[in-house]
Coordinates of C-alpha atoms in Angstrom, one line a residue:
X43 CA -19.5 39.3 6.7
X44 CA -17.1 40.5 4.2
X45 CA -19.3 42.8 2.7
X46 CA -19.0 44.7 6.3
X47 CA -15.2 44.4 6.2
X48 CA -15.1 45.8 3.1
X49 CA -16.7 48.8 4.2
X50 CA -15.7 49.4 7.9
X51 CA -12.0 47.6 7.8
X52 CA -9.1 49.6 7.5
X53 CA -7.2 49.8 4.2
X54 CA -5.6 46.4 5.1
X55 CA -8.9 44.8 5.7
X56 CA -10.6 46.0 2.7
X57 CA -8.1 44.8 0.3
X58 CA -7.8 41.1 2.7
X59 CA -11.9 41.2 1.7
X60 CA -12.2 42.2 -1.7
X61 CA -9.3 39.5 -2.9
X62 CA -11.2 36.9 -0.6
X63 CA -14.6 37.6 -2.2
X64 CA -12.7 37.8 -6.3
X65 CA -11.0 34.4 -5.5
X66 CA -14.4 33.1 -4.1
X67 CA -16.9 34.0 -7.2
X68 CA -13.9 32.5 -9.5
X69 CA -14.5 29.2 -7.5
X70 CA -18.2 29.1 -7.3
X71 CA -18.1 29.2 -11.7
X72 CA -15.7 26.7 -11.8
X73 CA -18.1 24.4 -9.3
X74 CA -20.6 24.9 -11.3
X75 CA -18.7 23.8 -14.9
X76 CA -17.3 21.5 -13.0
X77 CA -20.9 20.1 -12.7
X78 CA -21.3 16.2 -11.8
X79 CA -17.6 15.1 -13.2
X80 CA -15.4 13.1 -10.8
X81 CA -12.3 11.5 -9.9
X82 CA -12.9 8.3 -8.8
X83 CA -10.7 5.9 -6.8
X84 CA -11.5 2.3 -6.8
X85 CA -15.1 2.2 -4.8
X86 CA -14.4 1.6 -1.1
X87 CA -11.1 3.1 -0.6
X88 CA -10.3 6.6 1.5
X89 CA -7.8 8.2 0.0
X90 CA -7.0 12.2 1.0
X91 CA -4.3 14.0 -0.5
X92 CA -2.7 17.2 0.9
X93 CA -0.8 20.0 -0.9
X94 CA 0.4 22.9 0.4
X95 CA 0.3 26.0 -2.0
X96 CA 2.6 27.6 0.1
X97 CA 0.7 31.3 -0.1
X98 CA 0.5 30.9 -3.9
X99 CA -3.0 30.8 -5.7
X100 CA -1.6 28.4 -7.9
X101 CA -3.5 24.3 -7.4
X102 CA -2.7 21.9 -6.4
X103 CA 0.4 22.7 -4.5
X104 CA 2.9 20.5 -3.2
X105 CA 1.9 17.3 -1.8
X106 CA 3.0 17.3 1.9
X107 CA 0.7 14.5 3.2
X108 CA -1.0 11.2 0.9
X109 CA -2.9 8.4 2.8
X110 CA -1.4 6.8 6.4
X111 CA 1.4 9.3 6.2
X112 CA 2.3 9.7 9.5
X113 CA 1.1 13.6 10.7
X114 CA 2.9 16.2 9.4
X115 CA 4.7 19.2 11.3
X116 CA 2.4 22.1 10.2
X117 CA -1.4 21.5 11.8
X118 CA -3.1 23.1 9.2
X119 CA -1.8 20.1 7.1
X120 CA -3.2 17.6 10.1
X121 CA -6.4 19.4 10.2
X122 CA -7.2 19.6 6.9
X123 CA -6.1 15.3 6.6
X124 CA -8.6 14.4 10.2
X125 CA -11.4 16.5 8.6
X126 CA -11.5 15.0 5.4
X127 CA -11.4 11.6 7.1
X128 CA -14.1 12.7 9.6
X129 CA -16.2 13.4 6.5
X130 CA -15.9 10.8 4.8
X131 CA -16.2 8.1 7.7
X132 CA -20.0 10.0 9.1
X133 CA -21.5 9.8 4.8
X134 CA -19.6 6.0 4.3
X135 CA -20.5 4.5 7.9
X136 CA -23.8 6.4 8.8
X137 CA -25.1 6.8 4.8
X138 CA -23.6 4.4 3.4
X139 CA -22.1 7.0 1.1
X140 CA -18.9 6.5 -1.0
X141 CA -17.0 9.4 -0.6
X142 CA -18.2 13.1 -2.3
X143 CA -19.7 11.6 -5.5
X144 CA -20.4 8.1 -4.1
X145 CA -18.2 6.3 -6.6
X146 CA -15.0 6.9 -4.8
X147 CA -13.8 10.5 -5.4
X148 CA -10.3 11.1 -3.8
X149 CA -10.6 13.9 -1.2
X150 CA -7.8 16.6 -2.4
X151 CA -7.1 19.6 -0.4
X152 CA -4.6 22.6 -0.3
X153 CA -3.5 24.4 2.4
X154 CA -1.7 27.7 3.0
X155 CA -3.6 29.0 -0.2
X156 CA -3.0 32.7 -1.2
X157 CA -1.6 35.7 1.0
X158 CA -3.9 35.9 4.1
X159 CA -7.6 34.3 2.4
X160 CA -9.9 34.6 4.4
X161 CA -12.2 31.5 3.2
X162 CA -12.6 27.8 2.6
X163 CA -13.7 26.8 -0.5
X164 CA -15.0 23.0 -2.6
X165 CA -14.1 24.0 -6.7
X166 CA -15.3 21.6 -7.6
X167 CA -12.8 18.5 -7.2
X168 CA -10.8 19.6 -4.1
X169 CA -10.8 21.2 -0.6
X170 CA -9.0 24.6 -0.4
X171 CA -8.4 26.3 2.8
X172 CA -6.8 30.1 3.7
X173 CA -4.7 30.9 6.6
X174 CA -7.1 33.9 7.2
X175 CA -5.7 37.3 8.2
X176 CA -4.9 36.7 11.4
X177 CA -6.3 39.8 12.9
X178 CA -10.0 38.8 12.3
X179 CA -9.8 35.8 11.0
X180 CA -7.9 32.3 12.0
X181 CA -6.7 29.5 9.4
X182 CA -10.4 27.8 7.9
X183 CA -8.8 24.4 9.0
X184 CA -9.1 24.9 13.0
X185 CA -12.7 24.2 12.5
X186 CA -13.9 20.6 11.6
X187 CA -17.2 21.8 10.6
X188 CA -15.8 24.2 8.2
X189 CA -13.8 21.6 6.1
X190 CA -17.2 19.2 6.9
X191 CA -19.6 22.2 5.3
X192 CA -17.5 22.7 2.3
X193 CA -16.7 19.2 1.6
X194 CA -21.0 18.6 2.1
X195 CA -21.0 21.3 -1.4
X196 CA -19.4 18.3 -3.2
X197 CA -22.3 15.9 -1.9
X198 CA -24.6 18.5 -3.1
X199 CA -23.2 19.0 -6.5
X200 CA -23.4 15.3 -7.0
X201 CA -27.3 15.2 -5.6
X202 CA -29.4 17.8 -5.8
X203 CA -27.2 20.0 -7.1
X204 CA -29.3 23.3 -6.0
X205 CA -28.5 26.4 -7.8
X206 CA -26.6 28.8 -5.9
X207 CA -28.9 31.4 -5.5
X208 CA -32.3 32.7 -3.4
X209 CA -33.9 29.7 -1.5
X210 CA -32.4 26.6 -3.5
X211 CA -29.2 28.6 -2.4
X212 CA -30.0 28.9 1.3
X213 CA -30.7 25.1 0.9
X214 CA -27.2 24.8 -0.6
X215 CA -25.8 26.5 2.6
X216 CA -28.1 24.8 4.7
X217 CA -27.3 21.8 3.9
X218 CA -23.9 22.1 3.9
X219 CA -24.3 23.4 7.7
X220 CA -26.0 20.7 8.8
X221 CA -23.1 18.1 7.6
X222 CA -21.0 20.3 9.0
X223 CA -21.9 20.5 12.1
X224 CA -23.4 16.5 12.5
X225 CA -19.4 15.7 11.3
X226 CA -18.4 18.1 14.6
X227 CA -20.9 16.3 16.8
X228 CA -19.9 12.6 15.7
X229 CA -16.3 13.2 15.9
X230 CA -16.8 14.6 19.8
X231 CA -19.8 12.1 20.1
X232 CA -21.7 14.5 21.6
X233 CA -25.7 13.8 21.6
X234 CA -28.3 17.2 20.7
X235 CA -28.2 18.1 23.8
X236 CA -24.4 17.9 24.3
X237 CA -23.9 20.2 21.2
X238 CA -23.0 23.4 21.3
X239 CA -25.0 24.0 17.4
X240 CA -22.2 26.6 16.3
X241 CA -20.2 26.5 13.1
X242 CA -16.6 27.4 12.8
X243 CA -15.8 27.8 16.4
X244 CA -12.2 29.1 16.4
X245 CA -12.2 30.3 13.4
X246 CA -12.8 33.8 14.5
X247 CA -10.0 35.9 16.4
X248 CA -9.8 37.4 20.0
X249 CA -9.9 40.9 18.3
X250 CA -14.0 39.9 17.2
X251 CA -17.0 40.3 19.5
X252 CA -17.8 36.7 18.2
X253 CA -18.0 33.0 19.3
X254 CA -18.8 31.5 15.8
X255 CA -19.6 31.9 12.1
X256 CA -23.5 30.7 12.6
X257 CA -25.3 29.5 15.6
X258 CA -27.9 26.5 14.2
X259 CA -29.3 27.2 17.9
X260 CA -29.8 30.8 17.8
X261 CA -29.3 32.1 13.9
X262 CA -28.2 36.0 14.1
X263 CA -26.5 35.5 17.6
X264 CA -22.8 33.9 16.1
X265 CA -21.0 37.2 16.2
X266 CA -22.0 40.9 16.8
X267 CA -18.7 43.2 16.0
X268 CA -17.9 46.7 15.3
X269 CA -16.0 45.4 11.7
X270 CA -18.0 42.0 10.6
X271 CA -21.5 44.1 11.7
X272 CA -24.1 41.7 13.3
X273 CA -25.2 37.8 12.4
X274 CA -27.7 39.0 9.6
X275 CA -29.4 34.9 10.2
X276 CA -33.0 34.8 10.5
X277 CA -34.8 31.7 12.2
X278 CA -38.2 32.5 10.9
X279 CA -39.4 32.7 7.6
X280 CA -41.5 35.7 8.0
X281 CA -37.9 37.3 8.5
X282 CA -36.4 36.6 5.4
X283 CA -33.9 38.3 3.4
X284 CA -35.5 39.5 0.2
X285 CA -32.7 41.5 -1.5
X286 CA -30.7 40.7 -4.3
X287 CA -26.9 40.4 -2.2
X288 CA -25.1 37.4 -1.4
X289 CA -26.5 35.8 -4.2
X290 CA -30.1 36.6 -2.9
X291 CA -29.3 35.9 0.7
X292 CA -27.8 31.9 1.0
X293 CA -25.6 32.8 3.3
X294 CA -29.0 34.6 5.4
X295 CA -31.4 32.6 4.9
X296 CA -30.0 29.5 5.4
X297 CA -30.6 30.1 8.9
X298 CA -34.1 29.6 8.8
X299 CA -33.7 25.9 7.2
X300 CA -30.5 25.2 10.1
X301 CA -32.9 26.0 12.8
X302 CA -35.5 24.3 11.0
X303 CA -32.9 21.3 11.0
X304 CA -31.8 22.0 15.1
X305 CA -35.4 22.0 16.2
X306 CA -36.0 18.4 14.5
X307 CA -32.8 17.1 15.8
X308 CA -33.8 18.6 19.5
X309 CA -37.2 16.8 19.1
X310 CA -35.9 13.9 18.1
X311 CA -33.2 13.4 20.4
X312 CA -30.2 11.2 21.0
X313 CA -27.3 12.1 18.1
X314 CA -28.5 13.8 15.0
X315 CA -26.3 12.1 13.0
X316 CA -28.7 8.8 13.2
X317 CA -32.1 10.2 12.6
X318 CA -32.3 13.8 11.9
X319 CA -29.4 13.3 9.8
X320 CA -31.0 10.6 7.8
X321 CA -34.0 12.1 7.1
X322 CA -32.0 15.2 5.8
X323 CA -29.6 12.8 3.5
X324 CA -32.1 11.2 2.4
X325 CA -34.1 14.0 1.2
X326 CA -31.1 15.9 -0.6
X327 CA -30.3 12.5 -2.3
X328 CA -33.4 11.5 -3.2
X329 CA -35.9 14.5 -3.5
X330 CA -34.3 17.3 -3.9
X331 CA -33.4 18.8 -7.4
X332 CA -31.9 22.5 -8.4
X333 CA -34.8 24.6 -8.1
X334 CA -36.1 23.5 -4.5
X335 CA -37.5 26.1 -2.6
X336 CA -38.0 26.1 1.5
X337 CA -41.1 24.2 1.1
X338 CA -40.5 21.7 -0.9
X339 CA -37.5 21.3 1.8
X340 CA -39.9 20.7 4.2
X341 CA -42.3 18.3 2.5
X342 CA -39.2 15.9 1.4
X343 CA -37.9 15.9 4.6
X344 CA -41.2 15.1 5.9
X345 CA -41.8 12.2 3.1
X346 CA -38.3 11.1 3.9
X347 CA -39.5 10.4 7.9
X348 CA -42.7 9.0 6.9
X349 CA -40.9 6.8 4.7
X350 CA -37.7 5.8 7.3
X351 CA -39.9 5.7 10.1
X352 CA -43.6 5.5 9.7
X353 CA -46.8 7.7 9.0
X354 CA -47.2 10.0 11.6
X355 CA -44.0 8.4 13.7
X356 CA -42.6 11.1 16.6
X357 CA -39.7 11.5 13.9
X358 CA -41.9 12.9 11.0
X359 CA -44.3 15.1 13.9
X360 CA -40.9 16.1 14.9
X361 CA -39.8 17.3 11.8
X362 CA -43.3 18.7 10.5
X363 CA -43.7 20.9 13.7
X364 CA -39.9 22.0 13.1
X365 CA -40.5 23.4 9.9
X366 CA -43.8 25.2 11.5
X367 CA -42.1 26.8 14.0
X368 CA -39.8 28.5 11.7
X369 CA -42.7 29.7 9.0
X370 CA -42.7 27.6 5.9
X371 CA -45.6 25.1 6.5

C-alpha cells in the first residue's frame, strides 16, 4: 500500500510514505533485538500506560493516561487505553493469557507519534500509533483491530516468534489479523455470522475507493484506489506472491492463512473467539516455531482441534477442509 503511494502520490504523499516505511524497518530491528525480553508487572494485574509524543519521534512521550485514570480529552488517547484493555481481557479471560508475554508485561503505548505517520507499530515493548495524513489515511487508533493486530506481534514474539519474512512472515501477519479482528468481534459480541471480517475499518479516508485495510472474508477486495492501487491479498495458495517485496510478501500472503482462518470460524460457528480462536492460540503457543511455513500452519492447527476437541470432531473437519479450500493441504 505504501509502495503505491510512493509512486502515484503527489510530492506530499511520497515523502508522508517513504518516512512511514524508514520509521517502520527501524522498528521491525529493534523487535527483533528486542527478542523475548519483558517488562513484567506483578502477574495478574492490567496496567496500560499512555504517552503522548506530541508529533515528536522521540519514546515514550508524556504520560497523559496510567491505569483507572478517568478518560482523557484527546480520543486517540481513549482509544489507544480501550484497545489495549480489549486485548488484554479476550488473551487473559478466553486464553488464559497474562498479558503480551504472559508474565505480566505492562501495555505502553504512544500516541500522536511523528508528523503525519501513517502506521501502527509493536517495537518491541510498546504500542505506537500515527495520526496518519489525514488525506488518505485516519489516526491507527480509530480501529480496535489495528491496536489488537499489533499488540498480537508481541504474543508472537513471545511464542512462536516467526521470522518476518516469506511464509513464517505471512503467518506473523496472519496471526496478528486474526487477534485482531476476534478482539473487534468480542468487544461488539458479534457471532461469525454477525462480523463484518474487515481489518482497520475507519482507518482509511473518504478521499479512498476503500472500506478497509484487509477483508478476512474476501482478501484482495479491502480497497481498490487510484493512489493505494488494488488489495494485492490472495485467498488461494495457487495465487501466491512469489517475489522478493514486502519482505517476500507477509503483508500478501497472509491472506491466504486469514481466509483459511474465516472459513474455519464460518464452519464452526457461534463466536470465533471460543473455538476457532483456540485452536489458532493454541497452535501459535504450542506448535509453532520461527520457520513455520503454511503447512505446517495447517497440520498444528489441525493437531490443536484433534486435541481440544476430538479425532475427527466437526471442529478439526472444519478446520482441515478450511485449509483445503485455500490450497495448502
Amino acid at each position: 500500500m505504501l509502495d503505491n503511494l510512493i509512486q502515484y502520490g503527489d510530492e506530499k504523499n511520497r515523502e508522508w510514505a517513504l518516512t512511514t516505511l524508514r520509521i517502520s524497518e527501524r522498528f521491525r530491528g529493534k523487535r527483533r533485538a528486542v527478542g523475548n525480553v519483558s517488562f513484567a508487572i506483578s502477574p495478574g494485574q492490567k496496567r496500560r500506560t499512555i504517552y503522548d509524543a506530541k508529533t515528536s519521534t522521540s519514546l515514550p512521550g508524556v504520560l497523559v493516561r496510567g491505569e483507572g485514570d478517568p478518560p482523557s480529552a484527546d480520543q486517540a488517547v481513549n482509544e489507544a487505553y480501550d484497545g489495549a484493555g480489549a486485548t488484554y481481557d479476550l488473551f487473559r479471560d478466553v486464553y488464559e493469557r497474562n498479558s503480551v508475554d504472559d508474565r505480566g508485561l505492562r501495555l505502553d503505548a504512544t500516541v500522536h507519534y511523528g508528523l503525519r505517520y501513517e502506521n501502527a507499530f509493536w517495537d518491541g515493548n510498546q504500542m505506537i500509533y500515527g495520526d496518519g495524513d489525514g488525506q488518505l489515511f485516519n489516526r491507527f487508533t480509530l480501529a480496535i483491530d489495528v491496536i489488537a493486530h499489533e499488540l498480537a506481534h508481541g504474543v508472537n514474539q513471545h511464542e512462536a516468534d516467526l521470522d518476518y519474512q516469506n511464509e513464517p512472515g505471512a503467518l506473523n501477519e496472519s496471526f496478528a489479523d486474526v487477534f485482531g479482528t476476534l478482539v473487534k468481534q468480542r468487544s461488539l459480541n458479534q457471532t461469525v455470522d454477525q462480523a463484518d471480517w474487515l481489518i482497520g475499518v475507519g482507518i482509511l479516508t473518504s478521499r479512498v475507493q476503500g472500506q478497509a485495510l484487509r477483508s478476512l472474508k474476501a482478501p484482495g477486495t479491502a480497497y481498490d484506489d487510484r493512489i493505494l492501487g488494488k488489495d494485492p491479498q490472495p485467498s488461494h495458495y495457487a495465487n501466491r506472491y512469489q517475489g522478493t517485496s514486502d519482505d517476500g510478501g507477509v503483508h500478501i500472503n497472509s491472506g491466504i492463512a486469514n481466509h483459511a482462518f474465516y472459513l474455519a470460524a464460518m464452519a464452526i460457528g457461534g463466536y470465533a473467539w471460543e473455538k476457532a480462536g483456540r485452536i489458532w492460540y493454541f497452535a501459535l503457543r504450542d506448535i509453532l516455531r520461527s520457520k513455520s511455513t503454511f503447512q505446517d500452519a495447517a497440520n498444528a492447527t489441525i493437531l490443536i482441534a484433534e486435541q481440544l476437541y476430538g479425532s475427527h470432531s466437526d471442529e478439526q473437519k472444519a478446520v482441515r477442509s478450511a485449509w483445503q479450500q485455500v490450497g495448502v493441504i
